[in-house]
JSON list of C-alpha atoms in Angstrom, two decimals:
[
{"chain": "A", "resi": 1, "resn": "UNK", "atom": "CA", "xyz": [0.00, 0.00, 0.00]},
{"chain": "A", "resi": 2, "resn": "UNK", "atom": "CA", "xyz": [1.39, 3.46, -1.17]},
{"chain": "A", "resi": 3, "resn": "UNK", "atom": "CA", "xyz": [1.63, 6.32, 1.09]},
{"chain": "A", "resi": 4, "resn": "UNK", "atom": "CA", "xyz": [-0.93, 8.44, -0.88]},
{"chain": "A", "resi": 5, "resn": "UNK", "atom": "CA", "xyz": [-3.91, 5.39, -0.50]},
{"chain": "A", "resi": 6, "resn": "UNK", "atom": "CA", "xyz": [-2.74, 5.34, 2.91]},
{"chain": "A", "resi": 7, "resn": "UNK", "atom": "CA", "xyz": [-3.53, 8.72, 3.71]},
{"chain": "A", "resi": 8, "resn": "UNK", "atom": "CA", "xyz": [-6.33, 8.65, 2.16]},
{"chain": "A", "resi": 9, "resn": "UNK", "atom": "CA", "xyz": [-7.56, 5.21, 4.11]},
{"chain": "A", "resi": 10, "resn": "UNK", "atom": "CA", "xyz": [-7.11, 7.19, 7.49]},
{"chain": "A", "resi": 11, "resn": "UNK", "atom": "CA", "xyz": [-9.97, 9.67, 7.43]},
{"chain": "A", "resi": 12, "resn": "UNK", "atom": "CA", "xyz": [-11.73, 6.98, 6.46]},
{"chain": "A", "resi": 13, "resn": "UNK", "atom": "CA", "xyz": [-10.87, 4.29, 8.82]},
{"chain": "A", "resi": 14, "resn": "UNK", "atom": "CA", "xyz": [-10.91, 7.51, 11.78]},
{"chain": "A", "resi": 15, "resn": "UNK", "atom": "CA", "xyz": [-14.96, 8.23, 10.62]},
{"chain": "A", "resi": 16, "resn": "UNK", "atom": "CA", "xyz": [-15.69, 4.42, 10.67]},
{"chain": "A", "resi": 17, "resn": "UNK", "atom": "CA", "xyz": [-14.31, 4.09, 14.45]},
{"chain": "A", "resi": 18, "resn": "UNK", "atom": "CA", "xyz": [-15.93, 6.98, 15.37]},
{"chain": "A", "resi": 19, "resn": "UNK", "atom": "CA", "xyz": [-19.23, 5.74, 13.84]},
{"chain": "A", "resi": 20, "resn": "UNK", "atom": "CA", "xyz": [-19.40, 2.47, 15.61]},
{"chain": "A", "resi": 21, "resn": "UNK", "atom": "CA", "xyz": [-18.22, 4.66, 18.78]},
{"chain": "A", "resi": 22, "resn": "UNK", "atom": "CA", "xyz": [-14.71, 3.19, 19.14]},
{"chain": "A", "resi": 23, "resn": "UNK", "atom": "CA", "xyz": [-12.11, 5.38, 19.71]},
{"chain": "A", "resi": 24, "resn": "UNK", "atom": "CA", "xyz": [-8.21, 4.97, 19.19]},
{"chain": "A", "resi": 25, "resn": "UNK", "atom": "CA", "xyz": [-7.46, 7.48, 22.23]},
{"chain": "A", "resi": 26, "resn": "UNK", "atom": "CA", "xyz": [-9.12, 6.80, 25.57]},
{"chain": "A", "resi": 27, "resn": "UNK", "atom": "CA", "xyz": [-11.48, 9.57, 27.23]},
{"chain": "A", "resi": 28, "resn": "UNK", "atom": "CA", "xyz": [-10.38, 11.78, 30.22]},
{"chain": "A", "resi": 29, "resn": "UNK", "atom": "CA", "xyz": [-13.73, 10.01, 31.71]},
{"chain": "A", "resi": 30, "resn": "UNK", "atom": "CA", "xyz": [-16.51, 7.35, 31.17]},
{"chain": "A", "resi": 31, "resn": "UNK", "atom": "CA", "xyz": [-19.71, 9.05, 30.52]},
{"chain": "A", "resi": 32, "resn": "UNK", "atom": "CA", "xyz": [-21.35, 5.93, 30.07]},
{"chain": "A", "resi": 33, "resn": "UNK", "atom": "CA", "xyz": [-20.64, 4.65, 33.14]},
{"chain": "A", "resi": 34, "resn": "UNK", "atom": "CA", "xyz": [-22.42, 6.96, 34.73]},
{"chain": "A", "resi": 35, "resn": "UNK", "atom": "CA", "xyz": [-25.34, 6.46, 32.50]},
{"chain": "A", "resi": 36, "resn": "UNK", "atom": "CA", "xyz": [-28.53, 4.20, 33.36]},
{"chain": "A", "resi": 37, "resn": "UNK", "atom": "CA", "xyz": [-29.09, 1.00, 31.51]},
{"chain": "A", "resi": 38, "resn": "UNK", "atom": "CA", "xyz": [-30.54, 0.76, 27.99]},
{"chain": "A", "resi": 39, "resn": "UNK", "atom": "CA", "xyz": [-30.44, -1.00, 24.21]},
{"chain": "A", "resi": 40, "resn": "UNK", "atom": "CA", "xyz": [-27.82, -0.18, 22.61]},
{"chain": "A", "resi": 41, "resn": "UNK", "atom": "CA", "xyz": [-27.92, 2.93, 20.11]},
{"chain": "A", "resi": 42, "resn": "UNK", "atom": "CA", "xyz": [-27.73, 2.30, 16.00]},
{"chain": "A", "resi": 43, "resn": "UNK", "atom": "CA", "xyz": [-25.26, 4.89, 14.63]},
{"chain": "A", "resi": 44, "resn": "UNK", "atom": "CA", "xyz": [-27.03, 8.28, 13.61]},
{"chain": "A", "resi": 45, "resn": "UNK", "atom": "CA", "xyz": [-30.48, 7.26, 14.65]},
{"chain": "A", "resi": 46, "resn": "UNK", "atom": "CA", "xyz": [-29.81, 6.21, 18.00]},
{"chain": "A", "resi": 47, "resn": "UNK", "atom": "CA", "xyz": [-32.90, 4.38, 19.57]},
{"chain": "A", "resi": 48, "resn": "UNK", "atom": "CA", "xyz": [-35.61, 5.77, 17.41]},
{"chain": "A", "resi": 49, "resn": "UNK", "atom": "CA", "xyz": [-36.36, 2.75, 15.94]},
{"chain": "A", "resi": 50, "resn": "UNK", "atom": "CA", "xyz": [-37.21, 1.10, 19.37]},
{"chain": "A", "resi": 51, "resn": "UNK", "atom": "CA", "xyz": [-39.87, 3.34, 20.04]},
{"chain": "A", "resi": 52, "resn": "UNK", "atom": "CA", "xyz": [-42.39, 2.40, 17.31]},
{"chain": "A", "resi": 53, "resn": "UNK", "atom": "CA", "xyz": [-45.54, 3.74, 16.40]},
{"chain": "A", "resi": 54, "resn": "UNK", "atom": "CA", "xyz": [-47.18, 3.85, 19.82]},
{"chain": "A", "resi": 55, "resn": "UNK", "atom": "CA", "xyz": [-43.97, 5.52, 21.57]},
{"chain": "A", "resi": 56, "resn": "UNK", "atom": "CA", "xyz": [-45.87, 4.85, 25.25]},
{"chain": "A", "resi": 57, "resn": "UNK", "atom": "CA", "xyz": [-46.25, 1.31, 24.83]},
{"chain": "A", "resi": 58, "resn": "UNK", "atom": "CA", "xyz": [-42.70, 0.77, 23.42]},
{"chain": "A", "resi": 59, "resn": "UNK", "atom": "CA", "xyz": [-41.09, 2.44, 26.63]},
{"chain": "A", "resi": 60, "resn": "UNK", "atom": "CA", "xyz": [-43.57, 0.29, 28.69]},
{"chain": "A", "resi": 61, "resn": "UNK", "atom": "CA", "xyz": [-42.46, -2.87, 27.13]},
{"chain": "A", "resi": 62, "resn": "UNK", "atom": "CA", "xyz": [-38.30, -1.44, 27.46]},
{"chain": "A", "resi": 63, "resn": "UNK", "atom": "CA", "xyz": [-38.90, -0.30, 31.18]},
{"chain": "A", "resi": 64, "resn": "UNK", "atom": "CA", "xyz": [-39.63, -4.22, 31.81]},
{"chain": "A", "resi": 65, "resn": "UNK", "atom": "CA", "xyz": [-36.09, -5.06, 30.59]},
{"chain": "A", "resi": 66, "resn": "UNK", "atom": "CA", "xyz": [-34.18, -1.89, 31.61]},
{"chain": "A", "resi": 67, "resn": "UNK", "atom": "CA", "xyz": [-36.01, -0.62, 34.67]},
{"chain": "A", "resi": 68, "resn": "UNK", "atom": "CA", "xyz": [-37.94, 2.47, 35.83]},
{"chain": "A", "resi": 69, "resn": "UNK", "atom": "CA", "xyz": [-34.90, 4.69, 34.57]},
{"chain": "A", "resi": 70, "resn": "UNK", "atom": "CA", "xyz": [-33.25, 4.45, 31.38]},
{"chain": "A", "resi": 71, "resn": "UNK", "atom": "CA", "xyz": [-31.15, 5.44, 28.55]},
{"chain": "A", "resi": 72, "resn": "UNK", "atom": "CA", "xyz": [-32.04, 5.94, 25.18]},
{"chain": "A", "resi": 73, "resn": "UNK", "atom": "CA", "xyz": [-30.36, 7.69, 22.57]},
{"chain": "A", "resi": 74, "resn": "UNK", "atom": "CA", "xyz": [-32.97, 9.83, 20.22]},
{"chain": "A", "resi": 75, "resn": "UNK", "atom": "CA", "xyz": [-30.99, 10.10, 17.03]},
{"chain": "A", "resi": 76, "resn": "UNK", "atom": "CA", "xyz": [-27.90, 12.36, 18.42]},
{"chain": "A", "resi": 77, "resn": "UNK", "atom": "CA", "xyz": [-29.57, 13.59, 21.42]},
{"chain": "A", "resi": 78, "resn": "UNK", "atom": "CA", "xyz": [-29.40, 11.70, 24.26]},
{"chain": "A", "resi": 79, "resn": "UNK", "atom": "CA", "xyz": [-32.24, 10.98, 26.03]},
{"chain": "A", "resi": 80, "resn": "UNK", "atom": "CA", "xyz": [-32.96, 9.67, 30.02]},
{"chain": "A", "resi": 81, "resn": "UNK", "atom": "CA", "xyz": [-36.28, 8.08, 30.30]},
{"chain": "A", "resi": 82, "resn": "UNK", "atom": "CA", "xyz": [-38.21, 7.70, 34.04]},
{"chain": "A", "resi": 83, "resn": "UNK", "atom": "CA", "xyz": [-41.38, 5.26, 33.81]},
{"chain": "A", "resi": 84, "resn": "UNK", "atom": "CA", "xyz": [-42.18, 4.88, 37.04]},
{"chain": "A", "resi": 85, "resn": "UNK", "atom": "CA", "xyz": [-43.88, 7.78, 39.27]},
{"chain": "A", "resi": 86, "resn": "UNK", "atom": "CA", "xyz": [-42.24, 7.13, 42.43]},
{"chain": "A", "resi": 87, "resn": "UNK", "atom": "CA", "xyz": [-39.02, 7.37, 40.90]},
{"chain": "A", "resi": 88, "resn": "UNK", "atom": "CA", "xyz": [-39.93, 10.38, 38.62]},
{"chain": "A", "resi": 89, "resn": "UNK", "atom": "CA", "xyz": [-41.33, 11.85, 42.01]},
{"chain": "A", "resi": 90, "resn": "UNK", "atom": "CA", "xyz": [-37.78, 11.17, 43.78]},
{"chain": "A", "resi": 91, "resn": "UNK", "atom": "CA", "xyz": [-35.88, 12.52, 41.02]},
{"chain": "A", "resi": 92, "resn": "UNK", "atom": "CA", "xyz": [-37.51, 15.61, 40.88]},
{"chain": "A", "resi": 93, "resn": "UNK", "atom": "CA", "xyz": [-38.05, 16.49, 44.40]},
{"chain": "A", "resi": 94, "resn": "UNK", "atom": "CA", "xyz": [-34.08, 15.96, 44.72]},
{"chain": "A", "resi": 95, "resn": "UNK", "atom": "CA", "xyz": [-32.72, 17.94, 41.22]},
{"chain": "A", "resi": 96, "resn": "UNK", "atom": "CA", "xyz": [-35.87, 20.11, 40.66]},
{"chain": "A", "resi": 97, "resn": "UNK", "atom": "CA", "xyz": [-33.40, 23.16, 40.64]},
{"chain": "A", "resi": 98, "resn": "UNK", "atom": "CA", "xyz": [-30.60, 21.37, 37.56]},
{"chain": "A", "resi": 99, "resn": "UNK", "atom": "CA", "xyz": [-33.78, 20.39, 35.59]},
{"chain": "A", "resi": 100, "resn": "UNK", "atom": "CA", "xyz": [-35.52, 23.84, 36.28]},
{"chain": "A", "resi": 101, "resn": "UNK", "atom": "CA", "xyz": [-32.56, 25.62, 34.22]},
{"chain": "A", "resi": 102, "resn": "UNK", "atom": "CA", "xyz": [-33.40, 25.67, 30.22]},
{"chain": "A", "resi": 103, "resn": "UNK", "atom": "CA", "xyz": [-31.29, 25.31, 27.44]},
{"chain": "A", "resi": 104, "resn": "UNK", "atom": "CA", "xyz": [-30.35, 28.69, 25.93]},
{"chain": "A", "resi": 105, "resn": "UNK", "atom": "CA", "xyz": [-30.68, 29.26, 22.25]},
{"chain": "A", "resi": 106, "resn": "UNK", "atom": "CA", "xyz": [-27.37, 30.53, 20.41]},
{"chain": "A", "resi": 107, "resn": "UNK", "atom": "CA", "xyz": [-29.84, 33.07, 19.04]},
{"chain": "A", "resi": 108, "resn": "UNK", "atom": "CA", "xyz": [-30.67, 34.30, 22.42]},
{"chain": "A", "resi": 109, "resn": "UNK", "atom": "CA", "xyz": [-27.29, 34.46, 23.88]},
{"chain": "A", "resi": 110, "resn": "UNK", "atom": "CA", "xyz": [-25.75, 36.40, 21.04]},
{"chain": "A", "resi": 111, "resn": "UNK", "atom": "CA", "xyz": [-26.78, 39.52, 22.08]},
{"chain": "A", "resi": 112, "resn": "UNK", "atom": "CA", "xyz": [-26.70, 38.31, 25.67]},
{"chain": "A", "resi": 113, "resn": "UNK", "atom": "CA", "xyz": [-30.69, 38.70, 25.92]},
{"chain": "A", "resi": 114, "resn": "UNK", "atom": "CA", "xyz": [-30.67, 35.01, 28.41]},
{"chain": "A", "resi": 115, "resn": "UNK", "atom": "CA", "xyz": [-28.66, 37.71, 31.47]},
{"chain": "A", "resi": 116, "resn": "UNK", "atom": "CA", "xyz": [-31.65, 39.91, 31.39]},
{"chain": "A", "resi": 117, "resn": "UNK", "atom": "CA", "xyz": [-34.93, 37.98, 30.72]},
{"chain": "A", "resi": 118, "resn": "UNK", "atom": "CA", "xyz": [-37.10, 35.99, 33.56]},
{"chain": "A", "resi": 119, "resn": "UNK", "atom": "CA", "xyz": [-37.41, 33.79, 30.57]},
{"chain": "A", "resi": 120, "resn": "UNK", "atom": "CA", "xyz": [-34.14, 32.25, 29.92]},
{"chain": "A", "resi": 121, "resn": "UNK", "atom": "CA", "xyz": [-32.64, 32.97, 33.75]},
{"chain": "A", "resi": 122, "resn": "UNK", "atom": "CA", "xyz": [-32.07, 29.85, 35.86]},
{"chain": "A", "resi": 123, "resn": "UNK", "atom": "CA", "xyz": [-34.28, 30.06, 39.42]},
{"chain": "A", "resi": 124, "resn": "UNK", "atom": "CA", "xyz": [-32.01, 31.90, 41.16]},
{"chain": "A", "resi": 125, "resn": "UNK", "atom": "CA", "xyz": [-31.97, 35.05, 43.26]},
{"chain": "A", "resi": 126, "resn": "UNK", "atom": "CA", "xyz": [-31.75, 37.52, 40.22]},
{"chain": "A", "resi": 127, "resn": "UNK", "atom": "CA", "xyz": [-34.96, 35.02, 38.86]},
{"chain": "A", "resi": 128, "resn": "UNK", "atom": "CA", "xyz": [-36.53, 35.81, 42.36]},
{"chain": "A", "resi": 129, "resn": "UNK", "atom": "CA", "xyz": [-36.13, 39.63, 42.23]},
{"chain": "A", "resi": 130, "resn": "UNK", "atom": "CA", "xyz": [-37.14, 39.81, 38.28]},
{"chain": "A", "resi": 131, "resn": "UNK", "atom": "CA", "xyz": [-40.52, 37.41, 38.87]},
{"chain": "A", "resi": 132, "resn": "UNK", "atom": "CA", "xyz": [-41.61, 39.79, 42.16]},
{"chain": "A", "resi": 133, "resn": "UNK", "atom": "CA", "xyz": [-41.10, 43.00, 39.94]},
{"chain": "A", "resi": 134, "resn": "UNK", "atom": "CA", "xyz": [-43.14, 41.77, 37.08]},
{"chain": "A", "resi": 135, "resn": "UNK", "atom": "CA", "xyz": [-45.86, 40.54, 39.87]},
{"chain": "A", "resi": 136, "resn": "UNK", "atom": "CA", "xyz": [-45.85, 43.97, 41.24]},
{"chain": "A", "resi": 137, "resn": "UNK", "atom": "CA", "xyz": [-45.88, 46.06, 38.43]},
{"chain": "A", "resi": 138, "resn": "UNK", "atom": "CA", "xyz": [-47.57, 43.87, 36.18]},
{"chain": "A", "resi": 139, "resn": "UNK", "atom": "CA", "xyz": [-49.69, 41.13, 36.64]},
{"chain": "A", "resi": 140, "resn": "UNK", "atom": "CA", "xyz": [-50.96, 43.02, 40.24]},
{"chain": "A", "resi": 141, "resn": "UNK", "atom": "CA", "xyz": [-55.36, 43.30, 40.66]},
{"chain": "A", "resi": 142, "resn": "UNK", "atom": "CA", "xyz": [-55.08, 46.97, 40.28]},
{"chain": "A", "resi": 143, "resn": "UNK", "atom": "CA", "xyz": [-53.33, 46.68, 36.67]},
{"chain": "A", "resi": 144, "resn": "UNK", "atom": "CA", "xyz": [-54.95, 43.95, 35.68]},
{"chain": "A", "resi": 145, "resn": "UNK", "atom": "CA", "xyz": [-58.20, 45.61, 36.21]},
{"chain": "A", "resi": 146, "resn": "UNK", "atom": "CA", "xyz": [-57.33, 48.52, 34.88]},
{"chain": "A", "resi": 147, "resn": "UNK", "atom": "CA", "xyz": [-56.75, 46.69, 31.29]},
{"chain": "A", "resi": 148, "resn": "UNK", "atom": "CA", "xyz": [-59.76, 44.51, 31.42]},
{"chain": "A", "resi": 149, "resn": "UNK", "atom": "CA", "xyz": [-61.84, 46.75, 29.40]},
{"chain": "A", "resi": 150, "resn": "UNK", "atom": "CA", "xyz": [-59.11, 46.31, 26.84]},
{"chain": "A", "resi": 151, "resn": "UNK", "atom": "CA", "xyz": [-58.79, 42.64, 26.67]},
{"chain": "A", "resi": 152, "resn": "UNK", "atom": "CA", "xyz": [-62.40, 42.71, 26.28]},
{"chain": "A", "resi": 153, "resn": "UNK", "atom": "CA", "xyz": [-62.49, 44.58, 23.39]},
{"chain": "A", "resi": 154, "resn": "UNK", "atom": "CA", "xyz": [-59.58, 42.21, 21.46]},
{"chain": "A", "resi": 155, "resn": "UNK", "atom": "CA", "xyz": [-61.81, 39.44, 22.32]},
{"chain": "A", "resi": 156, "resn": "UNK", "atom": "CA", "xyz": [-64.52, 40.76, 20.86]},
{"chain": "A", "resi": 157, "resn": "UNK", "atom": "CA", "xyz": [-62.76, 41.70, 17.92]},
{"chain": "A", "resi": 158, "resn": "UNK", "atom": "CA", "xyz": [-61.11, 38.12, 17.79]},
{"chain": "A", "resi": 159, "resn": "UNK", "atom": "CA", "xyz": [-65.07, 36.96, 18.09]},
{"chain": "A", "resi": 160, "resn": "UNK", "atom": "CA", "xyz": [-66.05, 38.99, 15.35]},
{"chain": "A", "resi": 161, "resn": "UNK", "atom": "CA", "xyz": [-63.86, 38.12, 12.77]},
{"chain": "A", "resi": 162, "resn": "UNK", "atom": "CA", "xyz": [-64.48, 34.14, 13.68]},
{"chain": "A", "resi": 163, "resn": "UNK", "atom": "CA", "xyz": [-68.27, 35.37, 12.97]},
{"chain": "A", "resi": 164, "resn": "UNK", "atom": "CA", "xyz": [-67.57, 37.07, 9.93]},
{"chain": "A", "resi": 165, "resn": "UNK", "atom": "CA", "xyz": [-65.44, 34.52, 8.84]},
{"chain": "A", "resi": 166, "resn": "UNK", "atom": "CA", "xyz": [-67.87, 31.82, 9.29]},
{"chain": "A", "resi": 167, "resn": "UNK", "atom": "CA", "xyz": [-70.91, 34.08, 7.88]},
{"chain": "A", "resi": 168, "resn": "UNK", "atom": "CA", "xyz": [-68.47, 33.88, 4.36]},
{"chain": "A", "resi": 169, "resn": "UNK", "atom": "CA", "xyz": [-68.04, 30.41, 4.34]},
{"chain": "A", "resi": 170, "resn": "UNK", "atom": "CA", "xyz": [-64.07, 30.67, 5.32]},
{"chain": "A", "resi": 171, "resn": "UNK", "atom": "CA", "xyz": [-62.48, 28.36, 7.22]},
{"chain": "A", "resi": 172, "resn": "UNK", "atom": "CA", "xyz": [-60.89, 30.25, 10.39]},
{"chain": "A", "resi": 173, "resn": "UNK", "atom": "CA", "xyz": [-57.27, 29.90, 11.39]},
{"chain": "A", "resi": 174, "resn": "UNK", "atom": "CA", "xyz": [-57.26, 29.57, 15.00]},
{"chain": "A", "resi": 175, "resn": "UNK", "atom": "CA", "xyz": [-53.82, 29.82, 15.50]},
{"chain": "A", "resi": 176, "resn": "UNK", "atom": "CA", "xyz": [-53.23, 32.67, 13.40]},
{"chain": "A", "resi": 177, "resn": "UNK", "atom": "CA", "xyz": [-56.34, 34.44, 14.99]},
{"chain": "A", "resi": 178, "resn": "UNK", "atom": "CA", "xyz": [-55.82, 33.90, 18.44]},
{"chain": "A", "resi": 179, "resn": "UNK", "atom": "CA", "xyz": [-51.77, 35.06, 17.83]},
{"chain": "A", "resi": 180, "resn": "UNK", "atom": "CA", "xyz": [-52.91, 37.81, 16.19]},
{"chain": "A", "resi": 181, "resn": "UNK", "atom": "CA", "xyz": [-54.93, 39.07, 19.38]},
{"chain": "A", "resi": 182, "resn": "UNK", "atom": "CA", "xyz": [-52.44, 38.12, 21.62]},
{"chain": "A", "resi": 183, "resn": "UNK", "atom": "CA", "xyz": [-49.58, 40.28, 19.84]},
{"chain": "A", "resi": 184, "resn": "UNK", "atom": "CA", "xyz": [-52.34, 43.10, 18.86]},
{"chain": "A", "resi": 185, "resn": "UNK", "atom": "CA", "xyz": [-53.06, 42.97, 23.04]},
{"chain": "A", "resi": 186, "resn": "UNK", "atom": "CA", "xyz": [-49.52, 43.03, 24.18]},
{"chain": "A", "resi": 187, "resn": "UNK", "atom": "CA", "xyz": [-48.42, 46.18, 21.96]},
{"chain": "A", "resi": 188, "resn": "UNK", "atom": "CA", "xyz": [-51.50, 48.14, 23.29]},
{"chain": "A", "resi": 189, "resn": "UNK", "atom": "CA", "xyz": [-50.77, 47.17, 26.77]},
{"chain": "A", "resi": 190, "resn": "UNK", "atom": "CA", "xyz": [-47.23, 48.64, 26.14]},
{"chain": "A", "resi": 191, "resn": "UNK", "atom": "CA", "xyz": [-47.99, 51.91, 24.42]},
{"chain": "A", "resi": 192, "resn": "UNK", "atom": "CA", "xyz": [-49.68, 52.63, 27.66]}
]
């Protein structure tokens, strides 16, 4: 074998190892071991194929083999899976603050909008401070009442136009209809 087929054979052989999830070099640490049991993952599509067409009755049938907590790999992401509700209880009464934190869009930490938003901010004490502000200032009786008479009125316009539509013979869009109110009510509420 030449040098030039060779090199060539390397990438190759490198994607292949890496495919069936053998690598030459070993790992500064064993995330697997740490993992709960489950089937073993197809390359690319993971576990996806032992799910099925009825999904809950598939991860009945693989919690009999695997247990009330396993592993399944759902294409590249991977996935754990709780089936029973005492152990889903136990799990989340101890981590309910790691699996209270989101995952952050790039698109929302480019411009570093995740720091400032009760949205994207993990419970915390800034969370705390941003959640009673909004509570006070905007979701309080007082304000709420005093924008009633508008959210009647978008309502009643959403109402109308179902009525209208359906006097025509359309079909009507609920999605679109009901988003359209909702962002028509939110910039009114902020113009005032």
């Amino acid at each position: 074998m030449d040098y030039i087929t060779f090199l060539l054979l390397l990438p190759l052989l490198w994607a292949f190892a890496h495919v069936l999830n053998f690598s030459p070099f070993p790992q500064k640490y064993s995330a697997k071991a740490r993992l709960p049991p489950g089937p073993r993952p197809l390359p690319i599509v993971g576990n996806l194929f032992k799910l099925r067409d009825q999904p809950h009755k598939s991860l009945a049938d693989l919690s009999k083999i695997y247990g009330p907590i396993m592993f399944l790999k759902l294409g590249s992401i991977p996935t754990i899976i709780i089936s029973s509700s005492k152990t889903a209880q136990q799990v989340l009464q101890k981590n309910d603050q790691p699996l209270s934190n989101r995952v952050v869009p790039d698109a929302v930490r480019a411009l570093d909008h995740h720091q400032n938003s009760m949205v994207w901010l993990p419970a915390s004490a800034r969370w705390r401070n941003i959640r009673k502000t909004m509570i006070m200032h905007f979701f309080s009786l007082q304000r709420l009442d005093a924008t009633q008479a508008l959210r009647r009125t978008k309502v009643q316009e959403l109402l109308d136009h179902a009525h209208q539509s359906c006097s025509r013979g359309e079909a009507v869009n609920i999605g679109r209809a009901a988003f359209t109110t909702s962002l028509n009510l939110l910039s009114t509420l902020l113009q005032k």
